[in-house]
XYZ file of C-alpha atoms in Angstrom:
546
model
C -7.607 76.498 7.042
C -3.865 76.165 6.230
C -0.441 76.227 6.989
C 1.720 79.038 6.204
C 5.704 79.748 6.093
C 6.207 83.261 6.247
C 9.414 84.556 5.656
C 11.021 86.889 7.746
C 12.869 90.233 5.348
C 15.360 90.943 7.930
C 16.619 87.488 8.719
C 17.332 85.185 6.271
C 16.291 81.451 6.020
C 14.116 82.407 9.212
C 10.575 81.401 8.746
C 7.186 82.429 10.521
C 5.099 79.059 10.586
C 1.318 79.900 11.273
C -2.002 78.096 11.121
C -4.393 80.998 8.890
C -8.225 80.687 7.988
C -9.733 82.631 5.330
C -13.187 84.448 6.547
C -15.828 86.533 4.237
C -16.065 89.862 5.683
C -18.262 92.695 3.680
C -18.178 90.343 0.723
C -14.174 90.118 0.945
C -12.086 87.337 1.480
C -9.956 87.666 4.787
C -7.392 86.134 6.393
C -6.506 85.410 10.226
C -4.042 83.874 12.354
C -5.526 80.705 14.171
C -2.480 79.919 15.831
C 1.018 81.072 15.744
C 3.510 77.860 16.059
C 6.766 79.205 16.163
C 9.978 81.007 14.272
C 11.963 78.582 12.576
C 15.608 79.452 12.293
C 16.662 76.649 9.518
C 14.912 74.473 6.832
C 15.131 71.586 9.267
C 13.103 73.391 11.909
C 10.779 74.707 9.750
C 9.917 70.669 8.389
C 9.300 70.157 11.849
C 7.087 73.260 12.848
C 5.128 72.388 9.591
C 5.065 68.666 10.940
C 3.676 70.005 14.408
C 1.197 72.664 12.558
C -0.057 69.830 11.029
C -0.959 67.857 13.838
C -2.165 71.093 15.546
C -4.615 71.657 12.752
C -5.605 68.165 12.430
C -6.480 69.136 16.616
C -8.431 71.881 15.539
C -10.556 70.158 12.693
C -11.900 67.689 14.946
C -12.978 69.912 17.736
C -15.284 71.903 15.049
C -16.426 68.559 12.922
C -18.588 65.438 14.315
C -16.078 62.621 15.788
C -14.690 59.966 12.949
C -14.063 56.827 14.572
C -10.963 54.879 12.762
C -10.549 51.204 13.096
C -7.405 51.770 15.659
C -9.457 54.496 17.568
C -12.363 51.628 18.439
C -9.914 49.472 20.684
C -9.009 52.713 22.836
C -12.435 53.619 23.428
C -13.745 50.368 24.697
C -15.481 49.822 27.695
C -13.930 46.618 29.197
C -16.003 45.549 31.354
C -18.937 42.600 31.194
C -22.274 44.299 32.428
C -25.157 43.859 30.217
C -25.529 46.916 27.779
C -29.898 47.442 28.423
C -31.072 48.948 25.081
C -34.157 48.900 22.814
C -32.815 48.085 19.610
C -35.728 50.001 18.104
C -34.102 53.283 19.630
C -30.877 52.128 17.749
C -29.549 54.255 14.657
C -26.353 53.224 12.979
C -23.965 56.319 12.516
C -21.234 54.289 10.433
C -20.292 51.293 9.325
C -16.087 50.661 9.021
C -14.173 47.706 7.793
C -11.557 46.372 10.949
C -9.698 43.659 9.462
C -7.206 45.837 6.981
C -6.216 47.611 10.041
C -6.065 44.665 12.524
C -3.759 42.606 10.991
C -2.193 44.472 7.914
C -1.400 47.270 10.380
C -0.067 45.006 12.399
C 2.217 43.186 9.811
C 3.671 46.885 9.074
C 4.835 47.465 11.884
C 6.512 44.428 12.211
C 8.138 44.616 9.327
C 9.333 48.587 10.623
C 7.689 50.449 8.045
C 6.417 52.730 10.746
C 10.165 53.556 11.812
C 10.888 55.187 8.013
C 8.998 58.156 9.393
C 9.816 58.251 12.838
C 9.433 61.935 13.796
C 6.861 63.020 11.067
C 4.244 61.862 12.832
C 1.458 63.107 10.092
C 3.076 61.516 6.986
C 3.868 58.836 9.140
C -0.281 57.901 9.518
C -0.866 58.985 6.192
C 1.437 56.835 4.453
C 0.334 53.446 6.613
C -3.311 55.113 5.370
C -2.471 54.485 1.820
C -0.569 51.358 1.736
C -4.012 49.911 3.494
C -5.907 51.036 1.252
C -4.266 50.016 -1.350
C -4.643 46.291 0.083
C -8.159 46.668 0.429
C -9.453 48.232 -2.613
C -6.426 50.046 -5.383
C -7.938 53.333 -6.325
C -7.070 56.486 -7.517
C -5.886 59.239 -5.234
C -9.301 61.028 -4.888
C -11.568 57.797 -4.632
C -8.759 56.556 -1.807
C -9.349 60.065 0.384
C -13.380 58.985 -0.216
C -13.134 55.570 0.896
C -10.338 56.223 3.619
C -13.064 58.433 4.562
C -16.379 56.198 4.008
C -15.422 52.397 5.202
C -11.676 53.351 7.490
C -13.465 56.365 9.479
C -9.630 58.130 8.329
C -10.346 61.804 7.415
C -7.182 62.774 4.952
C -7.441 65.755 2.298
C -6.378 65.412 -1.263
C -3.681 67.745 -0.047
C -2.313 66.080 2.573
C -1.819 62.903 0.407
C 0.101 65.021 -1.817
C 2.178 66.443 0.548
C 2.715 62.878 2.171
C 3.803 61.729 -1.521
C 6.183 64.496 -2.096
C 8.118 64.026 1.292
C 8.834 60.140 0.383
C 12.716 61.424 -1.148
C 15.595 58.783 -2.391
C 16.693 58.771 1.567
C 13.258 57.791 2.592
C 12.619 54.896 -0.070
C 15.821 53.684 0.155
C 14.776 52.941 4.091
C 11.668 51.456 3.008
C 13.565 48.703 0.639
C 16.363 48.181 3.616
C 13.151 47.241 6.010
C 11.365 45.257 3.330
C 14.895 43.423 2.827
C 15.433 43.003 6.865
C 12.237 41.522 6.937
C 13.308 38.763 4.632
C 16.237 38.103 5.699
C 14.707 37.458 9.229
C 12.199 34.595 8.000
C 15.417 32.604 6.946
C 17.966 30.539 9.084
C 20.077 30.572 6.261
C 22.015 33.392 3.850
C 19.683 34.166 0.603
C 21.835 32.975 -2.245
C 19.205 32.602 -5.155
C 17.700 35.580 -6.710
C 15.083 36.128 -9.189
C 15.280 39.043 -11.286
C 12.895 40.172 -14.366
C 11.663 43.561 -15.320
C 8.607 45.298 -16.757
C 6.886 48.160 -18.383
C 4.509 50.568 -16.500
C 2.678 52.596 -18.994
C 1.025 55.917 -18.099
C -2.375 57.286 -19.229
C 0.009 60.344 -21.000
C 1.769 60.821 -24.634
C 4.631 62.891 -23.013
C 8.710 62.040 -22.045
C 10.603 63.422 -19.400
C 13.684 62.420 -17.833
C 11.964 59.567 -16.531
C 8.440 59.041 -18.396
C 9.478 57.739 -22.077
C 8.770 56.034 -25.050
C 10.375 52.316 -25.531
C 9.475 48.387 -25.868
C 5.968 48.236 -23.931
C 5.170 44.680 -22.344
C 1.844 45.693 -22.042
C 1.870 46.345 -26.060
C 1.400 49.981 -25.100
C 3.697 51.431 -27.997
C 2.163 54.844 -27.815
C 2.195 55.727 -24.341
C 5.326 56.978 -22.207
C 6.670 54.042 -19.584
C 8.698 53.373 -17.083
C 10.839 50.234 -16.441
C 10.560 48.457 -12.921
C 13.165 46.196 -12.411
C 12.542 43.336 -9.272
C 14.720 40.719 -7.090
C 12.530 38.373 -5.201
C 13.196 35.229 -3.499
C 12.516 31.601 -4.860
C 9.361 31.966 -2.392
C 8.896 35.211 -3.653
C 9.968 37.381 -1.221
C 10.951 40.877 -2.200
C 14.742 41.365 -2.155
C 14.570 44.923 -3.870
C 13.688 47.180 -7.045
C 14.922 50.407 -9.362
C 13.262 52.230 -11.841
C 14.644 53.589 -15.046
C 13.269 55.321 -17.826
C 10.887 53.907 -20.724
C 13.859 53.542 -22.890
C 15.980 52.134 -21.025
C 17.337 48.297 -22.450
C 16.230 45.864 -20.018
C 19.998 44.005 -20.516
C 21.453 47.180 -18.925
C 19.419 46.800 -16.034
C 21.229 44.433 -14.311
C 24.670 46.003 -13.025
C 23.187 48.649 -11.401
C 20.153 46.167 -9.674
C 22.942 44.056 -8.388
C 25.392 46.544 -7.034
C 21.996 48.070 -5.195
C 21.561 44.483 -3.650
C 24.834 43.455 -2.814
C 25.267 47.000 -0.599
C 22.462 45.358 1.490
C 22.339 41.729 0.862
C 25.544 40.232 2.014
C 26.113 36.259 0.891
C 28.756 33.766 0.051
C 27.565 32.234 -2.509
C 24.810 33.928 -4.915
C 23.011 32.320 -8.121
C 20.915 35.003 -10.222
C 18.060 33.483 -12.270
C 16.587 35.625 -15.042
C 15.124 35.172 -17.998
C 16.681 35.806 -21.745
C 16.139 39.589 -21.630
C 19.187 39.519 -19.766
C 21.310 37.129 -21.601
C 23.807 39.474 -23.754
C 27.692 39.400 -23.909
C 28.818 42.293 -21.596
C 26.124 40.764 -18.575
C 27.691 37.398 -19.190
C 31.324 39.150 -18.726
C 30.432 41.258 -15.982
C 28.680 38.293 -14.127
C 31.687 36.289 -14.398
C 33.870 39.015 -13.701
C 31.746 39.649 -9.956
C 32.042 36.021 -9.677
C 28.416 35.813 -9.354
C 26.609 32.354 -10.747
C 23.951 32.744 -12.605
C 21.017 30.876 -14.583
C 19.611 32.747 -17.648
C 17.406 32.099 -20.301
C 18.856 31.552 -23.719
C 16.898 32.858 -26.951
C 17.834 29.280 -28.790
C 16.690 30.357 -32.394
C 19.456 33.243 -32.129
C 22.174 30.514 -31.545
C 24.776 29.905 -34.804
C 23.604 27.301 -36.702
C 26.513 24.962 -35.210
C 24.248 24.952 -32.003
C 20.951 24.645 -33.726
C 21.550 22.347 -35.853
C 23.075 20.230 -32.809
C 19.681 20.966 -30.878
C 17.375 19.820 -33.351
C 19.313 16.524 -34.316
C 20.523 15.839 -31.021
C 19.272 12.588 -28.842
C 18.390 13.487 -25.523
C 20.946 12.503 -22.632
C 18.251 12.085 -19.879
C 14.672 11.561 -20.143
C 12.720 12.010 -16.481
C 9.362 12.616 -15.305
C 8.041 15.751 -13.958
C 4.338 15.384 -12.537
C 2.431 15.133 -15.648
C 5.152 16.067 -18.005
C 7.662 13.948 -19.624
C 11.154 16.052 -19.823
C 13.925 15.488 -22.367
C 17.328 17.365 -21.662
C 20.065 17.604 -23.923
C 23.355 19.675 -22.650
C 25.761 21.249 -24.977
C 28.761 23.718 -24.348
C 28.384 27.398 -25.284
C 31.570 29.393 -25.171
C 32.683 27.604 -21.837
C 29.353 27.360 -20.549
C 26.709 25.001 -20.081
C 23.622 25.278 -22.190
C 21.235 23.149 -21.002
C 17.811 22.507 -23.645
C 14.865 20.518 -22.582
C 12.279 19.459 -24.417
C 8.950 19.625 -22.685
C 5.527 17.817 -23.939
C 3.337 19.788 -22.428
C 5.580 22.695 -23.768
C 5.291 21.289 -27.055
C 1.631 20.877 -26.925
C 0.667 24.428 -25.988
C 2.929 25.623 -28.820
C 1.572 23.379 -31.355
C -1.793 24.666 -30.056
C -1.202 28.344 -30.049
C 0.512 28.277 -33.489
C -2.772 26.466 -35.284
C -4.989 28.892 -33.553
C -2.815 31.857 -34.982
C -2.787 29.966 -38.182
C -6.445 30.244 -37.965
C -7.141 33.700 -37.374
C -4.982 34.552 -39.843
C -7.366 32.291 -42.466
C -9.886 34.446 -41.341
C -8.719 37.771 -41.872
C -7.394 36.262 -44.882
C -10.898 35.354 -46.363
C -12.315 38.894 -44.868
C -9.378 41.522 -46.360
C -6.559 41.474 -48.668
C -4.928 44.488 -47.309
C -1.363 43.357 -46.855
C -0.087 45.936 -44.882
C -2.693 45.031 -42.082
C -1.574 41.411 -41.989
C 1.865 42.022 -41.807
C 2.198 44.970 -39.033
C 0.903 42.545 -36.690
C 3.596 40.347 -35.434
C 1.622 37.208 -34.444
C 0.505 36.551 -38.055
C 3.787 37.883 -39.829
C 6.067 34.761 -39.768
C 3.282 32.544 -41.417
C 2.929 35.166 -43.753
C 4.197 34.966 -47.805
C 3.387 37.440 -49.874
C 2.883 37.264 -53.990
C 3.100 40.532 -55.711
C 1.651 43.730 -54.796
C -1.665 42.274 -53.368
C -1.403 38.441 -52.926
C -0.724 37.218 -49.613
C -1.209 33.335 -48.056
C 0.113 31.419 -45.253
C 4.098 30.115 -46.046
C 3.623 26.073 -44.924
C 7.405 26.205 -44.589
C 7.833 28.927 -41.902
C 4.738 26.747 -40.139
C 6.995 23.246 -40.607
C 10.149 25.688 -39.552
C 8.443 26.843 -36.472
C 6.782 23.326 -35.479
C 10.369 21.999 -35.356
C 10.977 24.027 -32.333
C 7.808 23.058 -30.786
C 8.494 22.497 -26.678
C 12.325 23.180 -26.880
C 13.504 25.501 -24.578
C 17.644 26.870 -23.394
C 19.134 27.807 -20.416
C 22.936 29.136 -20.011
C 24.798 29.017 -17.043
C 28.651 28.901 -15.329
C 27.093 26.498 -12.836
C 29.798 23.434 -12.270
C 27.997 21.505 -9.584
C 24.511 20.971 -10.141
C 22.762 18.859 -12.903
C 20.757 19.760 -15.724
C 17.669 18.722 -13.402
C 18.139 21.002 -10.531
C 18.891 24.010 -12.808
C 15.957 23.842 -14.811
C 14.129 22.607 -11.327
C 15.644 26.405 -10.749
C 15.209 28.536 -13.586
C 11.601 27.704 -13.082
C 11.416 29.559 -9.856
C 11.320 32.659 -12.292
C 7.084 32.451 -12.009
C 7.840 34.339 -8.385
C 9.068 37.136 -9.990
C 6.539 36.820 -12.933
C 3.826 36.586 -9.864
C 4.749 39.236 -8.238
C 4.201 41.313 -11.135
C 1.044 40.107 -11.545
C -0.080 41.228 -7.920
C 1.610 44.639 -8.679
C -0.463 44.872 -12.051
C -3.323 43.098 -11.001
C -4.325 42.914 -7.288
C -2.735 46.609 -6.556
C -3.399 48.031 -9.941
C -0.035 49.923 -10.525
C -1.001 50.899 -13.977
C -1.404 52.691 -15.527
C 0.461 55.993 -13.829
C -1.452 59.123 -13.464
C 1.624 61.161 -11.803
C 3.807 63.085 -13.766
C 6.438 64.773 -11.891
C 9.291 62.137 -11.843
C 9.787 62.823 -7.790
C 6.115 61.911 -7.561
C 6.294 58.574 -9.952
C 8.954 57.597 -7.489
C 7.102 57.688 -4.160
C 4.099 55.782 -5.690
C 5.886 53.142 -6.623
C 7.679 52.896 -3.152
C 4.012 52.620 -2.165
C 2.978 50.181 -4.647
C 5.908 48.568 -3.050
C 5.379 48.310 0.143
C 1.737 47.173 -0.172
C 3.340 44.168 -2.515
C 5.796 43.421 0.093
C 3.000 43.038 2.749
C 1.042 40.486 0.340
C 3.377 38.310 0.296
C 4.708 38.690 3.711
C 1.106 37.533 4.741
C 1.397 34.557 2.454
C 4.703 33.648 3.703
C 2.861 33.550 7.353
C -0.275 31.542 5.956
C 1.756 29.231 4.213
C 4.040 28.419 7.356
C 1.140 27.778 8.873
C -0.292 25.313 6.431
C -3.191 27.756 5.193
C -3.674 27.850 1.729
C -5.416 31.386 0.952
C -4.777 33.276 -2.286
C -4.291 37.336 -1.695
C -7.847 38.009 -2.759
C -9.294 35.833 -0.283
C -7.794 37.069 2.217
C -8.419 40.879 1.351
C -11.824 39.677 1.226
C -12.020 37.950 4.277
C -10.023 41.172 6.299
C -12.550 43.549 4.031
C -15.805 42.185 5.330
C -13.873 41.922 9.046
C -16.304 45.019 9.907
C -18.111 46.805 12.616
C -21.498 49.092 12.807
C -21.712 51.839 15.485
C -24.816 52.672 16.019
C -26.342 55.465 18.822
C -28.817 55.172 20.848
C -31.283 57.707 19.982
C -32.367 58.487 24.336
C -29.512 57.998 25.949
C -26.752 58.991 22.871
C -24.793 56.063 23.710
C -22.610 54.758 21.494
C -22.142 51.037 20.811
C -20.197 48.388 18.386
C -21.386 45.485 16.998
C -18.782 43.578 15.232
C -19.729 41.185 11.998
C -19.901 37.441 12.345
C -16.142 36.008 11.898
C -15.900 33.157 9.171
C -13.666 30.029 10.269
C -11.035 31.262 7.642
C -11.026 34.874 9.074
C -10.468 33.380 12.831
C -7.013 31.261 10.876
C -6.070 34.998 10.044
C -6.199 36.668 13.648
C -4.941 33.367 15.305
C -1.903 33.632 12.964
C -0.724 37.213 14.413
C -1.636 36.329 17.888
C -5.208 38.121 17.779
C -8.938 36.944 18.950
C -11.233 37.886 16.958
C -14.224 39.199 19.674
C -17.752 38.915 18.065
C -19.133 40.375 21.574
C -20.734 44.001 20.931
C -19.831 46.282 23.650
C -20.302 49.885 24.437
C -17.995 53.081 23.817
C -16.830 55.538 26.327
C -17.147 58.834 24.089
């Protein structure tokens, strides 16, 4: 069964938008007209007739096919009453088995934050969407293993199709909705204007070999040379909050990233006073300029052994101005000016510890590739051994103590630049460290949602997974926001875990066909969860009324 738009010869742009079966008649393959739905006169009718064949079909599907209970569908079937439910449990027979929690509260946290408005009027890509994101929550799969599991633990019958055609409807309009909600959303968990944003970018690699306009070959963070990317650029919060995101293409320089992020925020994000924090990818002349020019502060990174050898050479014989404690660190901070701004270096021992330890273990792998093959070439295309690398004629190669002593002499040192007048070197580097939000949220994009790799391919299609990936991200750490507010420390797996096994078995009674549900036993830190969003969670089994 599908939906067709027929067009009309005689009229143009007119449409004939039917619900058709095929049937096997004589050994042919037939068609017929299951329902007719209407003449569409325009393309914006016929969206809508297709919207309404949709549900119409849907309609149809589940009059012929056994009754699929979804986690939202259990709550409208309950019988709400307290009479004893008299069964033998041996006459018992469990039909299905579906996890509640996703739905309960994750549902509930998308609608708060108005996701559910984006697609007010397409009421089938409207489910469908809130569908995915879940699922993504719960358990990041591909396409085809999400339409099985929607299926196997949500009771949420969706074809491969459908999912596709849900995809290709998210458009520029649409996404651009979904970051102004996400941003809203923010905004309305602070009293005050958002003035300090995080921004950092990243490379999503795809399981392909081929460029297109957007898909393309450049510097891979994920050392993924040989594979097209895309870049994903992010503004977060210093809680981590998502402010907003863009994608370019593979090849696009991270430095040139930033004017178009920050035009894209200020058009939603209005402030007096904003500081950008980002990390040396960023840090080139014409940002600098154009920073300055916008009046916007800002708090980059500085690549210290690019400086002129003026400012080296001041770094590495300077005495520290202010020595201070920092939990189990002891800080050094030495400020120099850079062009007419500040450039503030710290010295860090634990910094300078994890160096020194990383460079000796280096060091030592490269001894034992060393003792195991002289093939120079093979040493020096890798990058981690090639600066402690000094080769002797054609063959001979050994580690260069020099470029060792060089690099130890940097060991813990770190550079920040910034136009910054009225805070001290403490509070911007207390600052610039905020940047592990943004480097977290990655992480939970990568990671705990499994954005990569990329198996779409049309760049329209790349686009409207990522505005999913995005709004499932946004949801994880609105829910931490919540916990944390609330003084509950859970990390986002715990608490996927904890909404995952949130479940509940129907089972039929064999005599009387009854149906019943019997919820699972709520931990302590699952109850934390419900209480949060105003919810009891209700152990109690009780009976259905279909």
């Amino acid at each position: 069964m599908f939906i067709r738009a027929k067009k009309i010869q005689d009229k143009p742009n007119h449409y004939r938008v039917q619900i058709v079966e095929n049937y096997r008649k004589g050994g042919k393959v037939k068609q017929k007209i299951v329902r007719h739905i209407g003449i569409a006169h325009n393309e914006q009718e016929l969206e809508q007739f297709k919207e309404l064949a949709q549900v119409i079909k849907q309609q149809i599907v589940n009059q012929r096919e056994p009754k699929l209970f979804s986690p939202t569908d259990l709550d409208g079937l309950k019988v709400r009453d307290n009479k004893p439910l008299p069964v033998n449990v041996k006459d018992l027979r469990e039909e299905k088995r579906l996890i509640k929690g996703i739905h309960d509260i994750y549902g509930q946290l998308y609608e708060q934050v108005g996701f559910d408005e984006v697609f007010k009027g397409k009421r089938v890509t409207k489910e469908i969407i809130k569908h995915l994101v879940l699922a993504r929550i719960a358990s990041p799969l591909s396409k085809r293993s999400t339409q099985e599991f929607l299926s196997r633990d949500f009771g949420v019958n969706i074809k491969l199709e459908q999912i596709y055609r849900a995809l290709d409807s998210l458009d520029d309009k649409l996404i651009s909705q979904i970051q102004q909600k996400t941003l809203n959303y923010t905004k309305g968990l602070f009293t005050e204007q958002i003035n300090l944003v995080f921004y950092d970018c990243t490379t999503l690699y795809f399981e392909s070999f081929t460029e297109d306009e957007l898909r393309s070959f450049g510097y891979s963070k994920d050392n993924k040379f040989n594979q097209s990317q895309v870049l994903l650029a992010l503004a977060v919060t210093l809680e981590g909050l998502p402010l907003g995101y863009e994608l370019f293409a593979g090849n696009f320089y991270e430095g040139h990233t930033l004017k178009t992020v920050i035009e894209s925020l200020r058009k939603r994000l209005s402030v007096n006073r904003s500081i950008l924090v980002a990390d040396s990818g960023l840090l080139n002349e014409e940002n600098i300029k154009y920073l300055q020019e916008q009046g916007i502060e800002f708090i980059v990174g500085a690549r210290l052994k690019s400086l002129p050898t003026e400012h080296k050479e001041k770094i590495l014989e300077g005495k520290p101005k202010l020595v201070y404690q920092r939990d189990d660190d002891i800080l050094r901070v030495l400020e120099l000016n850079y062009k007419g701004l500040r450039l503030v270096v710290s010295h860090s021992s634990k910094r300078a510890e994890k160096d020194r330890s990383d460079r000796e273990r280096a060091i030592e792998r490269l001894k034992k590739k060393l003792s195991k093959s002289k093939d120079v070439k093979q040493l020096i295309s890798n990058y981690g051994y090639k600066k402690y690398i000094k080769v002797k004629g054609e063959h001979q190669i050994e580690v260069d103590e020099d470029k060792v002593m060089e690099s130890a002499q940097w060991d813990g040192l770190h550079g920040i630049l910034t136009n910054i007048k009225d805070l001290s070197a403490q509070q911007l580097i207390a600052q610039y460290h905020g940047l592990w939000q943004v480097e977290e949220s990655f992480r939970l994009q990568k990671h705990d949602l499994l954005i990569r790799p990329i198996y779409h391919w049309k760049p329209r299609r790349i686009k409207a997974y990522i505005a999913l990936v995005y709004m499932s991200f946004a949801l994880l750490r609105f829910m931490q926001h919540k916990l944390k507010s609330q003084g509950i420390k859970l990390s986002v797996e715990r608490v996927r875990n904890e909404l995952t096994h949130a479940q509940v078995s129907i089972v039929r009674d064999r005599k009387t066909l009854k149906r019943y549900v019997i919820p699972s036993k709520p931990t302590e830190a699952l109850k934390k969860i419900y209480r949060i969003f105003n919810k009891k969670y209700d152990a109690t089994p009780y009976l259905l009324t279909t």
